[in-house]
mmCIF file of C-alpha atoms in Angstrom:
data_model
loop_
_atom_site.group_PDB
_atom_site.id
_atom_site.type_symbol
_atom_site.label_atom_id
_atom_site.label_comp_id
_atom_site.label_asym_id
_atom_site.label_seq_id
_atom_site.Cartn_x
_atom_site.Cartn_y
_atom_site.Cartn_z
ATOM 1 C CA MET A 12 62.118 -67.669 53.677
ATOM 2 C CA SER A 13 60.478 -64.946 57.185
ATOM 3 C CA ASP A 14 62.132 -64.096 59.495
ATOM 4 C CA GLY A 15 60.354 -63.894 61.589
ATOM 5 C CA PRO A 16 56.251 -63.221 61.926
ATOM 6 C CA THR A 17 54.451 -62.611 59.462
ATOM 7 C CA GLY A 18 51.075 -62.173 61.449
ATOM 8 C CA LYS A 19 47.461 -62.147 59.002
ATOM 9 C CA VAL A 20 44.652 -60.310 58.460
ATOM 10 C CA THR A 21 41.429 -61.150 57.254
ATOM 11 C CA PHE A 22 39.002 -58.407 56.265
ATOM 12 C CA VAL A 23 35.958 -60.413 56.853
ATOM 13 C CA GLY A 24 32.287 -58.883 54.515
ATOM 14 C CA ALA A 25 29.995 -58.571 56.866
ATOM 15 C CA GLY A 26 26.898 -57.819 55.364
ATOM 16 C CA PRO A 27 24.186 -55.158 55.354
ATOM 17 C CA GLY A 28 23.707 -54.852 58.725
ATOM 18 C CA ALA A 29 22.221 -58.978 60.534
ATOM 19 C CA ALA A 30 23.875 -60.718 61.733
ATOM 20 C CA ASP A 31 22.969 -64.047 60.784
ATOM 21 C CA LEU A 32 23.937 -63.314 57.295
ATOM 22 C CA LEU A 33 27.829 -64.103 57.576
ATOM 23 C CA THR A 34 29.027 -67.082 55.495
ATOM 24 C CA PHE A 35 30.519 -69.564 58.165
ATOM 25 C CA ARG A 36 33.817 -68.140 56.392
ATOM 26 C CA ALA A 37 33.706 -65.200 57.908
ATOM 27 C CA ALA A 38 32.641 -66.545 61.662
ATOM 28 C CA ARG A 39 35.201 -68.767 61.930
ATOM 29 C CA ALA A 40 37.993 -65.502 61.156
ATOM 30 C CA ILE A 41 36.635 -63.554 63.740
ATOM 31 C CA ALA A 42 36.169 -66.665 66.198
ATOM 32 C CA ASP A 43 39.835 -67.767 65.256
ATOM 33 C CA ALA A 44 41.090 -63.549 65.784
ATOM 34 C CA ASP A 45 43.487 -61.887 68.794
ATOM 35 C CA VAL A 46 42.233 -58.487 67.228
ATOM 36 C CA VAL A 47 38.298 -57.811 65.357
ATOM 37 C CA ILE A 48 38.590 -54.248 64.372
ATOM 38 C CA TRP A 49 35.362 -53.549 63.958
ATOM 39 C CA ALA A 50 32.696 -50.628 62.735
ATOM 40 C CA ALA A 51 30.204 -50.261 65.476
ATOM 41 C CA SER A 52 28.067 -48.475 63.506
ATOM 42 C CA LEU A 53 27.434 -50.501 60.310
ATOM 43 C CA VAL A 54 26.978 -53.318 61.171
ATOM 44 C CA GLN A 55 24.937 -55.352 64.039
ATOM 45 C CA ALA A 56 27.137 -56.535 67.685
ATOM 46 C CA GLU A 57 25.884 -59.613 67.487
ATOM 47 C CA VAL A 58 28.993 -60.572 65.273
ATOM 48 C CA LEU A 59 30.915 -60.162 68.295
ATOM 49 C CA GLU A 60 29.560 -63.957 69.724
ATOM 50 C CA HIS A 61 31.551 -65.201 67.452
ATOM 51 C CA ALA A 62 34.798 -63.647 68.599
ATOM 52 C CA ARG A 63 37.196 -65.443 71.291
ATOM 53 C CA GLU A 64 37.151 -65.203 74.726
ATOM 54 C CA GLY A 65 39.950 -62.337 75.598
ATOM 55 C CA ALA A 66 40.562 -60.985 71.969
ATOM 56 C CA GLU A 67 41.096 -57.879 72.135
ATOM 57 C CA ILE A 68 38.041 -55.080 70.866
ATOM 58 C CA LEU A 69 38.030 -52.118 68.864
ATOM 59 C CA ASP A 70 36.164 -50.030 67.354
ATOM 60 C CA SER A 71 36.518 -48.752 63.496
ATOM 61 C CA ALA A 72 34.357 -45.485 64.173
ATOM 62 C CA ALA A 73 36.590 -44.452 66.258
ATOM 63 C CA MET A 74 39.838 -45.321 64.340
ATOM 64 C CA SER A 75 41.727 -43.561 61.971
ATOM 65 C CA LEU A 76 43.900 -45.815 58.832
ATOM 66 C CA GLU A 77 47.132 -44.464 60.070
ATOM 67 C CA GLU A 78 45.248 -45.953 63.510
ATOM 68 C CA VAL A 79 44.106 -49.284 62.119
ATOM 69 C CA VAL A 80 47.326 -49.602 59.968
ATOM 70 C CA THR A 81 49.766 -49.818 63.457
ATOM 71 C CA VAL A 82 47.689 -53.158 64.932
ATOM 72 C CA TYR A 83 48.946 -54.453 62.229
ATOM 73 C CA GLU A 84 52.172 -53.333 61.875
ATOM 74 C CA ARG A 85 51.549 -55.012 65.172
ATOM 75 C CA ALA A 86 50.612 -58.438 63.841
ATOM 76 C CA ALA A 87 53.319 -58.573 62.004
ATOM 77 C CA ARG A 88 55.526 -58.710 64.389
ATOM 78 C CA GLN A 89 54.157 -60.730 66.317
ATOM 79 C CA GLY A 90 52.133 -62.703 64.270
ATOM 80 C CA LEU A 91 48.825 -62.051 65.476
ATOM 81 C CA ARG A 92 44.973 -62.852 63.840
ATOM 82 C CA VAL A 93 43.282 -59.704 62.389
ATOM 83 C CA ALA A 94 39.501 -59.915 61.382
ATOM 84 C CA ARG A 95 38.922 -56.415 59.792
ATOM 85 C CA ILE A 96 34.959 -56.370 59.613
ATOM 86 C CA HIS A 97 33.509 -54.412 56.973
ATOM 87 C CA SER A 98 30.215 -53.578 56.322
ATOM 88 C CA GLY A 99 28.585 -54.920 53.249
ATOM 89 C CA ASP A 100 31.476 -56.834 50.483
ATOM 90 C CA PRO A 101 34.931 -55.040 51.438
ATOM 91 C CA SER A 102 34.951 -54.249 47.856
ATOM 92 C CA LEU A 103 31.885 -52.934 47.887
ATOM 93 C CA TRP A 104 33.163 -48.952 49.560
ATOM 94 C CA GLY A 105 34.959 -50.286 51.896
ATOM 95 C CA GLY A 106 38.513 -48.552 51.665
ATOM 96 C CA THR A 107 39.448 -51.613 52.297
ATOM 97 C CA GLN A 108 42.338 -50.936 48.965
ATOM 98 C CA GLU A 109 44.535 -48.305 50.741
ATOM 99 C CA GLN A 110 44.180 -50.634 53.425
ATOM 100 C CA LEU A 111 45.827 -53.719 51.629
ATOM 101 C CA ASP A 112 48.128 -51.923 50.042
ATOM 102 C CA ARG A 113 49.533 -51.292 53.305
ATOM 103 C CA CYS A 114 49.181 -55.496 54.499
ATOM 104 C CA ALA A 115 51.081 -55.585 51.318
ATOM 105 C CA ALA A 116 53.658 -52.798 52.608
ATOM 106 C CA LEU A 117 53.913 -54.481 56.529
ATOM 107 C CA GLY A 118 54.309 -58.706 54.501
ATOM 108 C CA VAL A 119 50.937 -59.375 56.236
ATOM 109 C CA GLU A 120 49.698 -62.171 55.308
ATOM 110 C CA VAL A 121 46.102 -61.165 53.968
ATOM 111 C CA GLU A 122 42.046 -62.633 52.751
ATOM 112 C CA ILE A 123 39.351 -60.967 51.786
ATOM 113 C CA VAL A 124 35.652 -62.938 52.617
ATOM 114 C CA PRO A 125 33.041 -61.769 50.728
ATOM 115 C CA GLY A 126 29.970 -60.599 52.345
ATOM 116 C CA VAL A 127 26.016 -60.172 51.281
ATOM 117 C CA SER A 128 26.167 -56.738 49.638
ATOM 118 C CA SER A 129 23.087 -54.358 50.714
ATOM 119 C CA PHE A 130 21.861 -54.089 47.043
ATOM 120 C CA SER A 131 21.509 -57.603 46.958
ATOM 121 C CA ALA A 132 19.600 -57.610 50.432
ATOM 122 C CA VAL A 133 17.720 -54.991 49.833
ATOM 123 C CA ALA A 134 16.015 -56.784 46.030
ATOM 124 C CA ALA A 135 15.319 -60.121 48.553
ATOM 125 C CA LEU A 136 13.577 -57.283 50.992
ATOM 126 C CA ALA A 137 11.331 -56.300 47.549
ATOM 127 C CA GLY A 138 11.545 -59.874 46.408
ATOM 128 C CA ARG A 139 12.440 -58.977 42.989
ATOM 129 C CA GLU A 140 15.020 -60.490 40.144
ATOM 130 C CA LEU A 141 16.773 -57.141 39.553
ATOM 131 C CA THR A 142 17.926 -58.727 36.112
ATOM 132 C CA ILE A 143 14.701 -59.149 34.055
ATOM 133 C CA PRO A 144 14.940 -60.944 30.775
ATOM 134 C CA GLU A 145 14.287 -58.909 27.709
ATOM 135 C CA VAL A 146 13.568 -55.762 30.139
ATOM 136 C CA ALA A 147 17.581 -55.109 32.119
ATOM 137 C CA GLN A 148 20.273 -57.838 32.336
ATOM 138 C CA SER A 149 23.065 -55.472 33.644
ATOM 139 C CA VAL A 150 23.102 -53.737 37.235
ATOM 140 C CA ILE A 151 24.940 -50.493 37.396
ATOM 141 C CA LEU A 152 26.142 -49.858 41.260
ATOM 142 C CA THR A 153 27.187 -46.363 42.293
ATOM 143 C CA ARG A 154 27.162 -43.641 44.161
ATOM 144 C CA LEU A 155 26.302 -39.603 43.413
ATOM 145 C CA GLY A 156 28.957 -37.646 43.349
ATOM 146 C CA GLY A 157 29.236 -33.968 44.608
ATOM 147 C CA GLY A 158 30.326 -35.599 48.334
ATOM 148 C CA LYS A 159 32.958 -36.372 50.118
ATOM 149 C CA THR A 160 35.242 -38.923 47.417
ATOM 150 C CA PRO A 161 35.216 -37.500 44.166
ATOM 151 C CA MET A 162 33.905 -39.392 40.924
ATOM 152 C CA PRO A 163 36.032 -39.967 38.453
ATOM 153 C CA PRO A 164 35.092 -38.210 34.820
ATOM 154 C CA GLY A 165 32.152 -39.490 33.329
ATOM 155 C CA GLU A 166 30.960 -41.690 36.194
ATOM 156 C CA GLU A 167 27.795 -38.878 36.692
ATOM 157 C CA VAL A 168 24.979 -40.634 37.497
ATOM 158 C CA ARG A 169 23.240 -39.094 34.728
ATOM 159 C CA GLU A 170 25.388 -41.112 32.116
ATOM 160 C CA PHE A 171 24.158 -43.992 33.514
ATOM 161 C CA ALA A 172 21.295 -43.489 33.849
ATOM 162 C CA LYS A 173 21.287 -43.219 29.932
ATOM 163 C CA HIS A 174 21.513 -46.457 29.723
ATOM 164 C CA GLY A 175 17.926 -46.872 31.394
ATOM 165 C CA THR A 176 18.735 -50.587 32.433
ATOM 166 C CA THR A 177 18.960 -51.541 36.544
ATOM 167 C CA MET A 178 20.959 -49.036 38.847
ATOM 168 C CA ALA A 179 21.910 -49.127 42.743
ATOM 169 C CA LEU A 180 22.790 -46.332 44.147
ATOM 170 C CA PHE A 181 24.341 -46.297 47.200
ATOM 171 C CA LEU A 182 25.648 -43.326 49.828
ATOM 172 C CA SER A 183 23.124 -40.427 47.860
ATOM 173 C CA ALA A 184 20.068 -40.150 50.373
ATOM 174 C CA ALA A 185 21.298 -36.666 51.757
ATOM 175 C CA ARG A 186 21.246 -35.632 48.331
ATOM 176 C CA SER A 187 18.434 -36.486 46.558
ATOM 177 C CA GLY A 188 16.671 -33.802 45.005
ATOM 178 C CA GLN A 189 20.216 -33.706 42.715
ATOM 179 C CA LEU A 190 20.549 -38.322 42.281
ATOM 180 C CA VAL A 191 15.994 -37.189 40.617
ATOM 181 C CA LYS A 192 17.678 -34.613 38.622
ATOM 182 C CA GLU A 193 20.030 -36.668 36.972
ATOM 183 C CA LEU A 194 18.856 -39.930 37.013
ATOM 184 C CA LEU A 195 15.842 -37.637 34.633
ATOM 185 C CA GLU A 196 18.269 -35.682 32.944
ATOM 186 C CA GLY A 197 19.748 -39.368 31.342
ATOM 187 C CA GLY A 198 16.586 -40.605 30.826
ATOM 188 C CA TYR A 199 14.794 -42.547 33.085
ATOM 189 C CA PRO A 200 10.724 -42.070 32.851
ATOM 190 C CA THR A 201 9.598 -40.011 36.313
ATOM 191 C CA SER A 202 6.726 -43.445 36.810
ATOM 192 C CA THR A 203 9.992 -45.677 36.528
ATOM 193 C CA PRO A 204 9.918 -47.820 39.920
ATOM 194 C CA VAL A 205 12.165 -46.917 42.941
ATOM 195 C CA VAL A 206 12.922 -49.180 46.073
ATOM 196 C CA VAL A 207 13.953 -47.482 48.476
ATOM 197 C CA ALA A 208 15.350 -48.992 51.817
ATOM 198 C CA HIS A 209 16.565 -47.716 54.839
ATOM 199 C CA GLN A 210 18.978 -50.065 57.087
ATOM 200 C CA ALA A 211 18.085 -52.796 55.292
ATOM 201 C CA THR A 212 17.957 -56.380 57.701
ATOM 202 C CA TRP A 213 18.220 -54.287 60.921
ATOM 203 C CA PRO A 214 15.630 -54.140 63.163
ATOM 204 C CA GLU A 215 14.842 -50.527 61.856
ATOM 205 C CA GLU A 216 14.507 -51.298 58.370
ATOM 206 C CA LEU A 217 12.573 -49.411 56.392
ATOM 207 C CA VAL A 218 10.973 -50.256 52.429
ATOM 208 C CA LEU A 219 9.885 -48.155 50.519
ATOM 209 C CA ARG A 220 8.332 -48.041 46.929
ATOM 210 C CA CYS A 221 7.713 -44.938 45.269
ATOM 211 C CA THR A 222 8.722 -43.551 41.255
ATOM 212 C CA VAL A 223 11.657 -41.463 40.134
ATOM 213 C CA GLY A 224 8.973 -39.477 40.003
ATOM 214 C CA THR A 225 7.995 -38.948 44.070
ATOM 215 C CA LEU A 226 11.949 -40.461 45.168
ATOM 216 C CA GLU A 227 12.718 -36.714 46.625
ATOM 217 C CA GLU A 228 9.691 -36.632 48.645
ATOM 218 C CA THR A 229 9.308 -40.093 50.100
ATOM 219 C CA VAL A 230 13.197 -39.547 51.351
ATOM 220 C CA LYS A 231 11.986 -36.011 52.511
ATOM 221 C CA GLU A 232 8.851 -37.153 54.080
ATOM 222 C CA HIS A 233 11.572 -39.900 56.286
ATOM 223 C CA LYS A 234 13.725 -37.820 56.922
ATOM 224 C CA LEU A 235 16.128 -40.575 55.580
ATOM 225 C CA TRP A 236 19.854 -38.606 55.363
ATOM 226 C CA LYS A 237 21.751 -42.125 55.568
ATOM 227 C CA HIS A 238 22.062 -45.807 56.055
ATOM 228 C CA THR A 239 19.581 -45.531 52.701
ATOM 229 C CA LEU A 240 19.972 -47.715 49.579
ATOM 230 C CA PHE A 241 18.339 -47.050 46.204
ATOM 231 C CA LEU A 242 17.639 -49.465 43.455
ATOM 232 C CA VAL A 243 16.034 -48.114 40.010
ATOM 233 C CA GLY A 244 14.452 -49.022 37.157
ATOM 234 C CA ALA A 245 12.018 -51.055 35.465
ATOM 235 C CA ALA A 246 12.899 -54.636 36.547
ATOM 236 C CA LEU A 247 11.450 -53.950 39.989
ATOM 237 C CA SER A 248 7.787 -54.020 38.601
ATOM 238 C CA ALA A 249 8.629 -56.037 34.830
ATOM 239 C CA GLU A 250 6.149 -58.969 35.207
ATOM 240 C CA GLY A 251 9.062 -62.583 34.409
ATOM 241 C CA THR A 252 10.191 -62.929 30.986
ATOM 242 C CA ARG A 253 10.135 -66.286 29.184
ATOM 243 C CA SER A 254 14.235 -68.027 30.019
ATOM 244 C CA HIS A 255 16.727 -68.960 28.351
ATOM 245 C CA LEU A 256 17.912 -71.408 30.439
ATOM 246 C CA TYR A 257 15.510 -73.274 31.275
ATOM 247 C CA HIS A 258 13.470 -73.161 27.679
ATOM 248 C CA PRO A 259 12.543 -76.400 26.746
ATOM 249 C CA GLY A 260 14.742 -75.517 22.983
ATOM 250 C CA HIS A 261 17.717 -74.591 25.075
ATOM 251 C CA PHE A 262 20.834 -77.452 25.608
ATOM 252 C CA HIS A 263 23.945 -77.419 27.946
ATOM 253 C CA GLY A 264 26.013 -79.459 28.433
ATOM 254 C CA PHE A 265 22.930 -82.006 31.103
ATOM 255 C CA ARG A 266 20.123 -81.838 29.402
ATOM 256 C CA LYS A 267 19.498 -82.031 25.604
ATOM 257 C CA ALA A 268 17.006 -79.487 23.526
ATOM 258 C CA GLU A 269 13.391 -80.308 22.399
ATOM 259 C CA PRO A 270 14.029 -79.916 17.941
ATOM 260 C CA GLY A 271 10.426 -78.564 17.854
ATOM 261 C CA ALA A 272 10.627 -76.131 21.251
ATOM 262 C CA ARG A 273 14.242 -75.079 19.721
ATOM 263 C CA ARG A 274 12.948 -74.962 16.512
ATOM 264 C CA ALA A 275 10.554 -72.283 17.589
ATOM 265 C CA LEU A 276 12.587 -70.498 20.400
ATOM 266 C CA ARG A 277 15.607 -69.471 17.598
ATOM 267 C CA GLU A 278 12.014 -68.316 15.612
ATOM 268 C CA GLN A 279 11.830 -66.236 18.536
ATOM 269 C CA ASP A 280 15.066 -65.398 19.075
ATOM 270 C CA ALA A 281 14.826 -63.913 15.350
ATOM 271 C CA ARG A 282 12.124 -61.561 15.462
ATOM 272 C CA ALA A 283 13.619 -60.472 18.492
ATOM 273 C CA ALA A 284 16.812 -59.912 15.797
ATOM 274 C CA ALA A 285 14.847 -58.419 13.629
ATOM 275 C CA ALA A 286 12.422 -56.184 16.152
ATOM 276 C CA SER A 287 15.089 -55.093 17.796
ATOM 277 C CA VAL A 288 16.716 -53.192 14.999
ATOM 278 C CA ARG A 289 14.143 -51.745 13.326
ATOM 279 C CA GLY A 290 14.144 -49.782 16.059
ATOM 280 C CA VAL A 291 17.675 -49.276 15.538
ATOM 281 C CA ALA A 292 17.212 -47.834 11.996
ATOM 282 C CA ALA A 293 13.692 -44.936 12.758
ATOM 283 C CA ALA A 294 16.428 -43.426 15.268
ATOM 284 C CA SER A 295 18.004 -40.642 14.759
ATOM 285 C CA PRO A 296 21.552 -41.153 13.663
ATOM 286 C CA GLY A 297 22.976 -39.692 16.761
ATOM 287 C CA GLU A 298 20.286 -42.876 18.569
ATOM 288 C CA GLN A 299 21.395 -44.969 15.750
ATOM 289 C CA ASP A 300 25.276 -45.174 17.427
ATOM 290 C CA ALA A 301 23.889 -45.615 20.790
ATOM 291 C CA GLY A 302 21.961 -48.851 19.556
ATOM 292 C CA ALA A 303 24.151 -50.418 18.156
ATOM 293 C CA ALA A 304 26.371 -49.806 20.457
ATOM 294 C CA SER A 305 24.017 -51.585 23.369
ATOM 295 C CA VAL A 306 23.626 -54.033 21.016
ATOM 296 C CA GLN A 307 26.702 -54.354 19.865
ATOM 297 C CA ASP A 308 28.033 -54.974 24.201
ATOM 298 C CA ALA A 309 24.953 -56.551 25.352
ATOM 299 C CA PRO A 310 25.905 -59.802 27.478
ATOM 300 C CA ARG A 311 25.663 -62.707 25.628
#
C-alpha cells in the first residue's frame, strides 16, 4: 500500500499540430491536470483551451529533462496530476522513455495517450494510402543519421532504402543532399515520388510533390530545414490494386466467399507466386538470397 500521495503523469500525444486532432482522451487528460507541460514550438496554443482555470502551464521548450523531472517529483509528493503534452505520438522521437523511467523510479502513476503521428497526417493531406497491395505493404519510419542523436549500426537510410517500400523520414531536411545520396545508394530510382510536408496541419503548412531526383533542390528552393517530413516510395503515385479483403472470393468470420470468385482469386495468387519465383530465379546469387528473404518475411 502507498504511504502517501503518488501523483499521476499522463503523456499526451497532441498530434502534428492542429488542435482539433487531439483525441477525446487527450482533451480529458489536459482538462484534469493540475500542471500542463507543453512544447510551445511544436504544438498549437489552442490545445491549452482544454486546461482548467488555475492550472499551472509550463513550456517544455525552455526546460531540461532535470527541470521536467522536478515537476514529477512535486507531483509525487503532493499527489498532483500532470499532463505532459508531446507533439505527434509520444512513442516516436518524443524523448518519452527516459521520462517514463524516472516516473517509475519515483513511483508516479503513468498513462500514455497516443496521438496522430505526422507521417499519417501527411499521408492524409496528400490523399494517399501508404500500403498498396503488390506495390508496398510496409512503411519504414526513420531519420537520417549524422544528427545530434547517433543512429544504431545498421539503421542507415541507405540500408532501409534497399527494401524499396514506403519510407517516412523525420528530422532530415537540414541535410537533404545526404538524404538523396543515401536513398539513391539504397536503390530508389531518381523518378521515385516524394511528398515533402512542412508544418503539416498548421495554418502555414506546405505540402509539395517531387521525386528523389528533385528532392534536394525542392527543399533548398523553399528553404526548409526543420518541421519537415518526407514520404518516399512508389505507393505515392501508384493506382490502387485490388485488395483481397473486399474481394468476393475472400471469406472471413462475417462473410462467405463466392465459389467462382474464390477459384479465380486462388488462381490469381498462384500466378503471382509463380511470377515472383521466376523473378528470384533470374536474379544473381546475391540477389536471390535477398529476394528469398523478402518473400519469407513478407506479411501474410
